[in-house]
Coordinates of C-alpha atoms in Angstrom, one line a residue:
Chain O
M5 CA -35.0 -1.9 -17.4
A6 CA -31.5 -2.3 -16.3
S7 CA -31.3 -4.5 -13.3
K8 CA -27.6 -4.1 -12.6
Q9 CA -24.8 -1.9 -13.7
I10 CA -21.0 -2.6 -14.5
L11 CA -19.0 -0.1 -12.5
S12 CA -15.5 1.2 -13.1
P13 CA -13.3 0.0 -10.2
L14 CA -10.8 2.7 -10.8
P15 CA -10.6 6.4 -12.2
G16 CA -9.0 6.9 -15.5
T17 CA -9.7 6.6 -19.3
F18 CA -12.2 3.9 -20.4
Y19 CA -11.5 1.8 -23.4
R20 CA -14.0 -0.6 -25.1
R21 CA -11.3 -2.2 -27.3
P22 CA -8.1 -4.2 -26.4
A23 CA -6.3 -2.1 -29.0
P24 CA -7.4 0.6 -31.4
D25 CA -7.3 -1.7 -34.4
Q26 CA -9.3 -4.6 -32.7
P27 CA -13.0 -5.1 -32.2
P28 CA -14.7 -4.1 -28.9
F29 CA -14.6 -6.6 -26.0
K30 CA -18.4 -6.6 -25.9
S31 CA -21.3 -4.9 -27.7
E32 CA -24.7 -4.0 -26.6
G33 CA -27.0 -7.1 -26.6
D34 CA -24.1 -9.5 -25.9
T35 CA -24.4 -12.1 -23.3
V36 CA -22.1 -11.6 -20.3
E37 CA -20.8 -14.2 -17.9
V38 CA -19.3 -13.4 -14.5
G39 CA -15.6 -12.4 -15.0
D40 CA -16.0 -11.5 -18.7
V41 CA -13.9 -8.5 -19.7
V42 CA -16.0 -5.6 -20.9
G43 CA -13.3 -2.9 -21.1
L44 CA -10.0 -1.5 -19.9
V45 CA -9.4 1.4 -17.6
E46 CA -6.1 3.2 -18.1
V47 CA -4.7 4.6 -14.9
M48 CA -1.5 6.5 -15.1
K49 CA -0.4 4.5 -18.1
S50 CA -1.2 1.1 -16.6
F51 CA -4.2 -0.9 -17.9
H52 CA -6.7 -2.6 -15.8
E53 CA -9.5 -4.9 -17.0
V54 CA -13.1 -4.1 -16.0
K55 CA -15.0 -7.4 -15.4
A56 CA -18.6 -8.1 -15.1
D57 CA -19.4 -9.2 -11.6
A58 CA -22.9 -10.8 -12.7
A59 CA -24.2 -12.5 -15.6
G60 CA -26.7 -11.1 -18.0
T61 CA -27.3 -9.3 -21.3
L62 CA -25.3 -6.1 -21.9
G63 CA -27.5 -3.1 -22.3
A64 CA -26.4 0.4 -23.1
F65 CA -22.9 1.6 -22.6
L66 CA -23.0 4.8 -20.4
I67 CA -19.6 5.9 -21.3
D68 CA -18.0 6.4 -24.7
D69 CA -14.8 4.7 -25.7
E70 CA -11.7 6.7 -24.6
D71 CA -13.8 8.9 -22.2
A72 CA -12.7 9.8 -18.7
V73 CA -14.3 7.8 -16.0
M74 CA -14.4 8.1 -12.1
A75 CA -14.1 5.2 -9.7
G76 CA -17.4 3.8 -9.0
Q77 CA -19.0 5.3 -12.2
A78 CA -21.4 3.1 -14.2
I79 CA -19.9 1.9 -17.4
A80 CA -22.9 -0.1 -18.7
D81 CA -26.3 -1.4 -18.0
L82 CA -26.5 -5.2 -17.4
E83 CA -30.0 -6.7 -17.9
G84 CA -30.8 -10.1 -16.7
Chain Q
M19 CA 14.8 41.5 -26.8
R20 CA 11.1 42.0 -27.4
E21 CA 8.8 40.6 -24.7
V22 CA 8.8 36.7 -24.7
R23 CA 5.4 35.2 -24.0
L24 CA 6.2 31.5 -23.4
L25 CA 3.4 28.8 -23.8
V26 CA 4.4 25.9 -21.7
A27 CA 3.0 22.9 -23.7
N28 CA 3.3 20.3 -21.0
R29 CA 2.2 19.5 -17.5
G30 CA 3.4 18.3 -14.1
E31 CA 6.7 19.0 -12.5
I32 CA 8.5 20.0 -15.7
A33 CA 5.9 22.6 -16.5
V34 CA 6.5 24.1 -13.0
R35 CA 10.3 23.9 -13.6
I36 CA 9.9 25.7 -16.9
I37 CA 7.7 28.4 -15.4
R38 CA 10.3 29.1 -12.7
A39 CA 13.2 29.4 -15.3
A40 CA 11.1 31.6 -17.7
K41 CA 10.0 34.0 -14.8
E42 CA 13.5 34.4 -13.8
L43 CA 14.3 35.5 -17.3
G44 CA 11.4 38.0 -17.2
F45 CA 9.2 36.1 -19.5
V46 CA 5.4 36.1 -19.4
T47 CA 4.4 32.4 -18.7
I48 CA 1.2 30.9 -20.2
Q49 CA 0.3 27.3 -19.0
A50 CA -1.6 25.2 -21.5
H51 CA -3.7 22.7 -19.6
S52 CA -6.2 20.1 -20.0
R53 CA -9.4 20.1 -18.1
A54 CA -8.1 17.8 -15.6
D55 CA -5.2 20.1 -14.9
A56 CA -7.1 23.3 -14.2
D57 CA -6.1 23.3 -10.6
S58 CA -2.5 22.1 -11.2
L59 CA 0.5 23.8 -9.4
A60 CA 1.7 24.9 -12.9
V61 CA -1.5 26.7 -13.6
R62 CA -1.3 28.4 -10.2
L63 CA 2.2 29.5 -10.7
A64 CA 1.8 30.7 -14.4
D65 CA 0.9 34.3 -15.3
E66 CA -1.8 33.1 -17.6
A67 CA -3.5 29.7 -18.4
V68 CA -5.2 28.4 -21.4
D69 CA -7.6 25.4 -21.7
I70 CA -6.5 23.0 -24.5
G71 CA -9.1 20.3 -24.1
P72 CA -10.3 17.1 -22.3
P73 CA -8.3 15.3 -19.7
Q74 CA -7.0 12.5 -22.1
A75 CA -3.6 13.4 -23.4
S76 CA -4.5 12.4 -26.9
K77 CA -7.2 15.2 -26.9
S78 CA -5.1 17.8 -25.2
Y79 CA -1.3 17.6 -24.6
L80 CA -0.7 15.5 -27.7
K81 CA -3.0 17.5 -30.1
I82 CA -0.9 19.8 -32.1
E83 CA -3.8 21.9 -33.4
A84 CA -5.1 22.5 -30.0
L85 CA -1.7 23.8 -28.9
L86 CA -1.2 25.9 -31.9
E87 CA -4.6 27.5 -31.4
A88 CA -3.8 28.1 -27.7
A89 CA -0.5 29.8 -28.7
K90 CA -2.3 32.0 -31.2
S91 CA -5.2 32.9 -28.9
T92 CA -2.8 33.9 -26.1
G93 CA -0.4 35.8 -28.2
A94 CA 2.6 33.4 -27.4
T95 CA 5.9 34.1 -29.0
A96 CA 7.6 30.8 -28.0
V97 CA 6.5 27.3 -27.1
H98 CA 8.4 25.0 -24.6
P99 CA 7.4 21.3 -25.2
G100 CA 9.0 20.0 -21.9
Y101 CA 9.7 16.1 -22.1
G102 CA 7.4 13.4 -23.3
F103 CA 4.1 14.4 -25.1
L104 CA 5.1 16.3 -28.2
A105 CA 8.7 17.3 -27.1
E106 CA 10.3 15.0 -29.8
N107 CA 7.6 15.3 -32.4
A108 CA 9.3 16.9 -35.4
D109 CA 6.1 17.9 -37.1
F110 CA 5.1 19.9 -34.0
A111 CA 8.5 21.7 -33.9
D112 CA 8.0 22.5 -37.6
A113 CA 4.4 23.7 -37.1
V114 CA 5.4 25.9 -34.2
E115 CA 8.2 27.5 -36.3
A116 CA 5.9 27.8 -39.4
A117 CA 3.5 29.7 -37.2
G118 CA 6.3 32.2 -36.6
L119 CA 7.0 31.2 -33.0
A120 CA 10.2 30.0 -31.4
F121 CA 10.3 26.3 -30.6
I122 CA 12.3 25.6 -27.4
G123 CA 14.1 22.7 -28.7
P124 CA 16.1 21.7 -31.9
T125 CA 14.9 22.1 -35.5
G126 CA 12.4 19.6 -36.8
D127 CA 15.0 18.2 -38.9
A128 CA 17.4 17.5 -36.0
I129 CA 14.5 15.7 -34.2
R130 CA 13.8 13.7 -37.2
L131 CA 17.4 12.7 -37.8
M132 CA 17.9 11.6 -34.2
G133 CA 14.5 10.0 -34.0
D134 CA 15.3 7.6 -36.6
K135 CA 17.5 5.0 -35.0
V136 CA 19.4 3.9 -38.1
A137 CA 20.1 7.6 -39.4
A138 CA 21.2 8.5 -35.7
R139 CA 23.6 5.5 -35.7
Q140 CA 25.1 6.5 -39.1
A141 CA 25.4 10.2 -37.9
A142 CA 27.3 8.8 -34.9
A143 CA 29.6 6.6 -36.9
A144 CA 30.3 9.6 -39.2
A145 CA 31.3 11.7 -36.2
G146 CA 33.6 9.0 -34.9
V147 CA 31.3 8.0 -32.0
P148 CA 31.3 4.2 -31.2
T149 CA 28.0 2.5 -31.5
V150 CA 26.9 -0.9 -30.3
P151 CA 28.0 -3.4 -33.1
G152 CA 24.9 -4.0 -35.2
S153 CA 23.3 -3.6 -38.7
E154 CA 24.5 -0.5 -40.6
G155 CA 21.0 0.0 -42.2
H156 CA 17.6 -1.8 -42.0
V157 CA 17.4 -5.5 -42.6
R158 CA 14.3 -7.4 -43.7
T159 CA 15.5 -11.0 -44.5
L160 CA 17.6 -13.8 -43.1
H161 CA 19.9 -13.3 -46.0
E162 CA 20.6 -9.7 -45.3
A163 CA 20.8 -10.4 -41.5
R164 CA 23.4 -13.3 -41.5
P165 CA 26.4 -11.2 -42.3
V166 CA 25.6 -8.8 -39.4
V167 CA 25.4 -11.7 -36.9
A168 CA 28.8 -12.9 -38.0
R169 CA 30.2 -9.5 -36.7
T170 CA 28.1 -9.1 -33.6
G171 CA 27.7 -12.7 -32.2
F172 CA 25.1 -13.4 -29.4
P173 CA 23.1 -12.3 -27.5
L174 CA 21.5 -10.1 -30.1
M175 CA 18.7 -7.7 -30.0
I176 CA 16.1 -7.5 -33.0
K177 CA 14.2 -4.2 -33.0
A178 CA 11.6 -2.8 -35.3
A179 CA 13.2 0.2 -37.0
A180 CA 9.9 2.1 -36.9
G181 CA 9.1 1.0 -33.4
G182 CA 9.5 2.7 -30.1
G183 CA 9.1 2.4 -26.3
G184 CA 10.4 -1.1 -26.1
R185 CA 7.8 -2.4 -28.6
G186 CA 8.9 -5.0 -31.1
I187 CA 12.1 -5.9 -29.3
R188 CA 13.4 -9.5 -29.2
I189 CA 16.6 -10.8 -27.7
V190 CA 17.9 -14.0 -29.3
R191 CA 20.7 -16.1 -27.8
D192 CA 21.6 -18.5 -30.6
E193 CA 21.6 -19.3 -34.1
A194 CA 18.4 -21.5 -34.1
E195 CA 16.5 -18.8 -32.2
F196 CA 17.7 -16.2 -34.5
E197 CA 16.6 -18.2 -37.7
R198 CA 13.2 -18.7 -36.2
L199 CA 12.5 -15.3 -34.8
L200 CA 13.8 -12.9 -37.4
P201 CA 11.2 -13.6 -40.1
Q202 CA 8.6 -13.4 -37.4
A203 CA 9.9 -10.0 -36.1
S204 CA 9.9 -8.6 -39.7
A205 CA 6.3 -9.7 -40.3
E206 CA 5.1 -8.2 -37.0
A207 CA 6.8 -4.9 -37.6
K208 CA 5.1 -4.8 -41.0
A209 CA 1.8 -5.4 -39.3
A210 CA 2.3 -3.0 -36.5
F211 CA 4.2 -0.1 -38.0
G212 CA 3.6 -0.6 -41.8
D213 CA 7.3 -1.1 -42.2
G214 CA 9.1 -4.5 -41.9
G215 CA 12.5 -3.0 -41.5
L216 CA 14.5 -4.2 -38.5
Y217 CA 17.8 -3.4 -37.0
L218 CA 20.1 -5.7 -35.1
E219 CA 22.3 -4.9 -32.2
K220 CA 24.6 -6.8 -30.0
V221 CA 23.5 -7.0 -26.4
V222 CA 25.9 -5.5 -24.0
E223 CA 25.4 -7.5 -20.8
R224 CA 25.9 -5.9 -17.5
A225 CA 26.2 -2.5 -19.1
R226 CA 25.9 0.8 -17.0
H227 CA 23.6 3.5 -18.5
V228 CA 25.6 6.7 -18.8
E229 CA 24.5 9.8 -20.7
V230 CA 26.1 13.1 -21.6
Q231 CA 24.4 16.4 -21.3
I232 CA 25.1 18.9 -24.0
L233 CA 24.0 22.4 -24.9
G234 CA 24.2 23.9 -28.4
D235 CA 23.4 27.2 -29.9
G236 CA 23.2 25.9 -33.5
Q237 CA 26.9 26.5 -34.1
H238 CA 28.8 25.8 -30.9
V239 CA 28.3 22.9 -28.6
V240 CA 29.5 22.3 -25.0
H241 CA 29.0 19.3 -22.7
L242 CA 28.1 19.4 -18.9
F243 CA 29.5 16.1 -18.1
E244 CA 27.7 12.9 -17.6
R245 CA 24.8 11.3 -15.6
E246 CA 24.5 7.7 -14.6
C247 CA 21.0 6.1 -14.7
S248 CA 21.7 2.5 -14.3
L249 CA 19.0 1.9 -11.7
Q250 CA 16.0 1.1 -13.8
R251 CA 12.8 -0.8 -13.6
R252 CA 11.1 -1.9 -17.0
R253 CA 13.6 0.4 -18.8
Q254 CA 12.3 3.5 -16.7
K255 CA 15.0 5.2 -14.8
V256 CA 14.2 5.5 -11.0
W257 CA 17.5 7.0 -9.6
E258 CA 20.0 9.2 -11.3
E259 CA 23.5 10.5 -10.4
A260 CA 26.0 13.0 -11.7
P261 CA 28.8 12.3 -12.2
S262 CA 28.9 8.5 -12.9
A263 CA 30.7 6.6 -10.1
G264 CA 31.9 4.0 -12.7
L265 CA 34.0 6.3 -15.0
S266 CA 37.8 7.2 -14.8
A267 CA 38.7 10.8 -15.6
A268 CA 40.2 9.5 -18.8
V269 CA 37.1 7.7 -20.0
R270 CA 35.0 10.6 -18.9
R271 CA 37.1 13.0 -21.2
K272 CA 36.6 10.6 -24.2
L273 CA 32.9 10.1 -23.6
C274 CA 32.1 13.7 -23.3
A275 CA 34.3 14.7 -26.3
S276 CA 32.4 12.1 -28.4
A277 CA 29.0 13.6 -27.4
V278 CA 30.2 17.2 -28.4
A279 CA 31.5 15.8 -31.7
L280 CA 28.1 14.3 -32.6
A281 CA 26.0 17.2 -31.5
R282 CA 28.3 19.6 -33.4
A283 CA 28.1 17.4 -36.6
V284 CA 24.3 18.1 -36.6
N285 CA 24.6 21.7 -35.7
Y286 CA 22.5 21.1 -32.6
R287 CA 20.5 23.8 -31.0
G288 CA 19.1 23.5 -27.4
A289 CA 19.6 21.0 -24.6
G290 CA 20.2 17.4 -25.5
T291 CA 21.3 14.1 -24.1
L292 CA 23.4 11.4 -25.7
E293 CA 22.8 8.1 -24.1
Y294 CA 25.6 5.3 -24.0
L295 CA 26.0 1.9 -22.6
Y296 CA 29.1 1.5 -20.7
D297 CA 31.0 -1.7 -20.1
D298 CA 33.0 -1.2 -16.9
Q299 CA 35.1 -4.3 -17.5
S300 CA 36.3 -3.4 -21.0
H301 CA 36.1 0.4 -20.5
D302 CA 34.2 0.6 -23.8
F303 CA 31.2 3.0 -24.4
Y304 CA 28.6 2.7 -27.0
F305 CA 26.3 5.4 -28.3
I306 CA 22.6 4.2 -28.3
E307 CA 20.4 7.3 -28.9
M308 CA 20.1 11.0 -28.6
N309 CA 17.3 12.6 -26.7
T310 CA 16.5 16.0 -28.3
R311 CA 14.7 17.5 -25.1
I312 CA 15.4 18.5 -21.5
Q313 CA 15.3 15.3 -19.5
V314 CA 13.6 14.4 -16.2
E315 CA 17.0 14.0 -14.6
H316 CA 18.5 17.3 -15.6
P317 CA 18.8 18.7 -12.1
V318 CA 21.6 16.5 -11.0
T319 CA 23.6 18.0 -13.9
E320 CA 22.6 21.5 -12.7
M321 CA 23.7 20.7 -9.1
V322 CA 27.2 19.6 -10.1
T323 CA 27.8 22.3 -12.7
G324 CA 25.9 25.2 -11.1
I325 CA 24.4 26.0 -14.5
D326 CA 20.6 26.4 -14.9
L327 CA 19.8 24.1 -17.9
V328 CA 16.3 25.2 -18.6
R329 CA 17.5 28.9 -18.5
E330 CA 20.3 28.2 -20.9
Q331 CA 18.0 26.1 -23.1
L332 CA 15.5 29.0 -23.4
R333 CA 18.2 31.5 -24.1
V334 CA 19.8 29.5 -27.0
C335 CA 16.5 28.5 -28.5
L336 CA 15.6 32.2 -28.6
G337 CA 18.6 32.9 -30.8
Q338 CA 21.3 33.8 -28.2
K339 CA 24.8 32.4 -28.2
L340 CA 26.1 29.9 -25.6
R341 CA 27.2 31.9 -22.5
H342 CA 29.8 29.3 -21.3
T343 CA 32.9 28.1 -22.9
Q344 CA 33.8 24.5 -22.3
D345 CA 36.7 25.4 -19.8
Q346 CA 34.1 27.5 -17.7
I347 CA 32.1 24.4 -17.0
R348 CA 33.5 22.6 -14.0
L349 CA 32.3 19.4 -12.2
H350 CA 31.9 20.0 -8.5
G351 CA 30.6 17.4 -5.9
H352 CA 28.1 14.8 -6.4
A353 CA 24.4 14.9 -7.0
I354 CA 21.6 12.2 -6.7
E355 CA 18.0 12.3 -7.9
V356 CA 15.3 10.0 -6.9
R357 CA 11.9 9.8 -8.5
L358 CA 8.8 9.8 -6.3
N359 CA 6.2 8.1 -8.2
A360 CA 2.6 7.5 -7.2
E361 CA 3.2 3.8 -7.2
D362 CA 3.2 1.2 -4.5
P363 CA 6.5 -0.7 -4.6
A364 CA 5.1 -3.4 -2.2
R365 CA 2.3 -4.0 -4.8
D366 CA 4.3 -4.5 -7.9
F367 CA 4.5 -0.7 -8.3
A368 CA 0.7 -0.4 -8.9
P369 CA 0.0 3.3 -9.8
G370 CA -2.7 5.1 -7.7
P371 CA -4.0 8.5 -8.0
G372 CA -5.5 10.3 -5.0
T373 CA -5.6 13.5 -2.8
I374 CA -2.5 14.6 -1.0
D375 CA -3.7 15.1 2.5
R376 CA -0.2 15.8 4.1
L377 CA 2.9 17.1 2.6
S378 CA 6.1 17.8 4.5
L379 CA 9.2 18.6 2.4
P380 CA 12.8 18.1 3.3
G381 CA 15.2 21.0 3.7
G382 CA 18.6 22.0 4.8
P383 CA 21.8 22.4 2.6
G384 CA 22.1 20.7 -0.8
V385 CA 18.5 19.5 -1.0
R386 CA 16.0 20.4 -3.8
F387 CA 12.6 19.1 -4.5
D388 CA 11.0 19.6 -7.9
S389 CA 7.3 18.4 -7.9
L390 CA 3.8 19.1 -9.0
L391 CA 2.5 18.8 -5.5
Y392 CA 0.7 21.0 -3.0
A393 CA -1.3 20.0 0.1
G394 CA -4.9 19.2 -0.8
Y395 CA -4.0 18.5 -4.5
T396 CA -5.7 15.6 -6.2
V397 CA -3.4 13.8 -8.5
P398 CA -5.4 13.0 -11.7
P399 CA -5.3 9.4 -13.1
F400 CA -4.8 10.5 -16.7
Y401 CA -1.0 11.0 -16.8
D402 CA 2.2 9.4 -15.7
S403 CA 2.7 8.7 -12.1
L404 CA 5.8 11.0 -11.4
L405 CA 4.9 13.3 -8.4
G406 CA 8.3 14.9 -7.9
K407 CA 12.1 14.3 -7.7
L408 CA 14.2 14.7 -4.6
I409 CA 17.6 15.9 -5.6
V410 CA 20.6 16.1 -3.2
W411 CA 24.0 17.5 -3.7
D412 CA 27.0 17.1 -1.5
E413 CA 30.9 17.3 -1.9
D414 CA 31.2 13.6 -2.7
R415 CA 29.1 10.5 -3.3
S416 CA 29.2 9.1 0.2
H417 CA 28.2 12.4 1.8
A418 CA 25.4 12.7 -1.0
L419 CA 24.0 9.2 0.0
A420 CA 23.8 10.2 3.7
R421 CA 22.1 13.5 2.8
L422 CA 19.7 11.5 0.5
A423 CA 18.7 9.2 3.3
R424 CA 18.4 12.1 5.7
A425 CA 16.2 14.1 3.3
L426 CA 14.0 11.0 2.5
G427 CA 13.5 10.6 6.2
E428 CA 12.1 14.2 6.3
L429 CA 9.8 13.8 3.3
E430 CA 6.3 12.9 4.0
I431 CA 3.6 12.6 1.1
G432 CA 0.3 11.5 2.6
G433 CA -2.8 10.3 0.7
V434 CA -1.1 8.2 -1.9
A435 CA 1.4 5.4 -2.0
T436 CA 4.8 6.5 -3.2
T437 CA 8.2 5.0 -4.1
R438 CA 9.8 6.6 -1.1
A439 CA 10.3 3.3 0.7
L440 CA 12.2 2.0 -2.3
H441 CA 14.7 4.8 -2.3
L442 CA 15.3 4.5 1.5
A443 CA 16.0 0.9 1.0
L444 CA 18.3 1.6 -2.0
A445 CA 20.2 4.3 -0.1
A446 CA 21.2 1.8 2.5
D447 CA 21.9 -1.1 0.2
P448 CA 25.7 -2.2 0.1
D449 CA 25.8 -2.4 -3.7
V450 CA 24.2 0.9 -4.3
R451 CA 26.6 2.5 -1.7
A452 CA 29.5 0.8 -3.7
A453 CA 28.0 1.8 -7.0
R454 CA 28.2 -1.8 -8.0
Y455 CA 25.3 -2.0 -10.4
H456 CA 24.2 -2.2 -14.1
T457 CA 21.0 -1.7 -15.9
T458 CA 19.3 -5.0 -14.9
W459 CA 20.6 -4.9 -11.3
L460 CA 17.3 -3.3 -9.8
E461 CA 14.9 -5.8 -11.4
R462 CA 16.8 -8.6 -9.7
W463 CA 17.2 -6.7 -6.4
L464 CA 13.4 -6.2 -6.6
E465 CA 12.6 -9.9 -6.9
E466 CA 14.4 -10.5 -3.5
N467 CA 13.6 -7.2 -1.7
A468 CA 10.3 -5.7 -3.0
A469 CA 8.3 -7.7 -0.3
R470 CA 10.0 -5.8 2.6
L471 CA 9.1 -2.4 1.0
A472 CA 5.8 -2.6 2.9
P473 CA 4.0 0.8 3.3
A474 CA 4.8 0.6 7.0
T475 CA 8.4 1.3 6.3
D476 CA 7.3 4.4 4.6
R477 CA 6.9 6.1 7.9
T478 CA 10.2 6.3 9.4
G479 CA 13.5 6.5 7.5
E480 CA 16.4 4.8 8.9
V481 CA 19.4 6.8 8.1
P482 CA 22.3 4.6 7.2
T483 CA 25.7 5.4 8.6
A484 CA 28.0 6.8 6.0

């Protein structure tokens, strides 16, 4: 069961990859340290990193790559 | 003319602008909108609206099939692409025409020609329009590039021929840097765009950005004088004027004639803008590119000529002839436009969406506000940050500056941070008031002044003395 969640700090479009032709920042099951980048949120054409604020193991992503996200919405489960 | 049903394939303030012009012509307006824009001002003002997909532009406003399907399902007879999104996508223009609809813009072939930087330069040279000294075609190797450098000197700009939006641009200041960076630039262009072709261009330092507005009906072309847009941040225009305060009447005549010559050479149809760099020391101007769309800053031209550009663009793209001869188009007074973006100038222009909880618009003579705002509207995070444009006209530049400061003082947009404080400070700046600037002036000004653009100054506008 997820003990924590990683939340989007901003509303916008969520991206799991730094660029379309690059691998995702993190995948399900990856270990995450505090401050690790797990994705980007595009707000009005500017990009902001979404960082983990706790350490743990990344559970399921709750938002698909390139989907719309609201501020405070959960992006992924964090187990640990 | 049979009934025109115009699909507006864009959003924001330009969609509102297009709807207004189209309604005045008696057209039925149909607003194509993403799901994030269902409550937009454009949707409220249009006669009809059609959902074209999810919020992300790549799944809605940039999706050719979705727009064609919307045009078909609503019985549209014409499509206006606005600016940005698909406005300069030749395949979209072709697809619209292939579907039997009028595209409110030039032909796909004209878009293609002007969108290819090398082909556009060659067309300019053939029409006798000066271009920035640089390579005649694509170069890939040092061996091909060295003779170009011998002509242009340094500093020199290396650009990916297939690039865009400032991507793949390098500026080199000497021989050694050039020998090191050119092969690297070609390899990167090959990786990023699949084409290692580069083009080289002399950097004109301390240049002013001037641009000529033209209108064509596919046969005849007229100009509507120039705009100056030298105040830029990260290559984005923030403040535009018409006419340019930096041009003499003689240079203006030559510049505008060159724009007409080039547009005529490509049998241009619609509204277009030819952008130039102007060196106010040598009085030389150089063509840089043509934008084959209506531009954000078109209102300043409308204010000084009295001609509704969107109306005329709609007419000529629906097959009518130009209604104005060159000698009927007169320059009268001075106009200034400032862009109100949902950005905080005190925090490095961080963009921020939000809900507009207060809206108080300026009025009085010579004041116009083109925007996507209404009180209670929630600005979505998915698109660019332009909220609106404040445009003022007056009989000369110094009166226009005073009017701008007065109007900015009346403007209140509550609920989101805006660039209003920046424009108030610029309107009072001695260099701006003397029109002493060039395209990198604002970046340097911001290094010294951005800190004092605190949101607190956003409340009360000091009106500078004229």
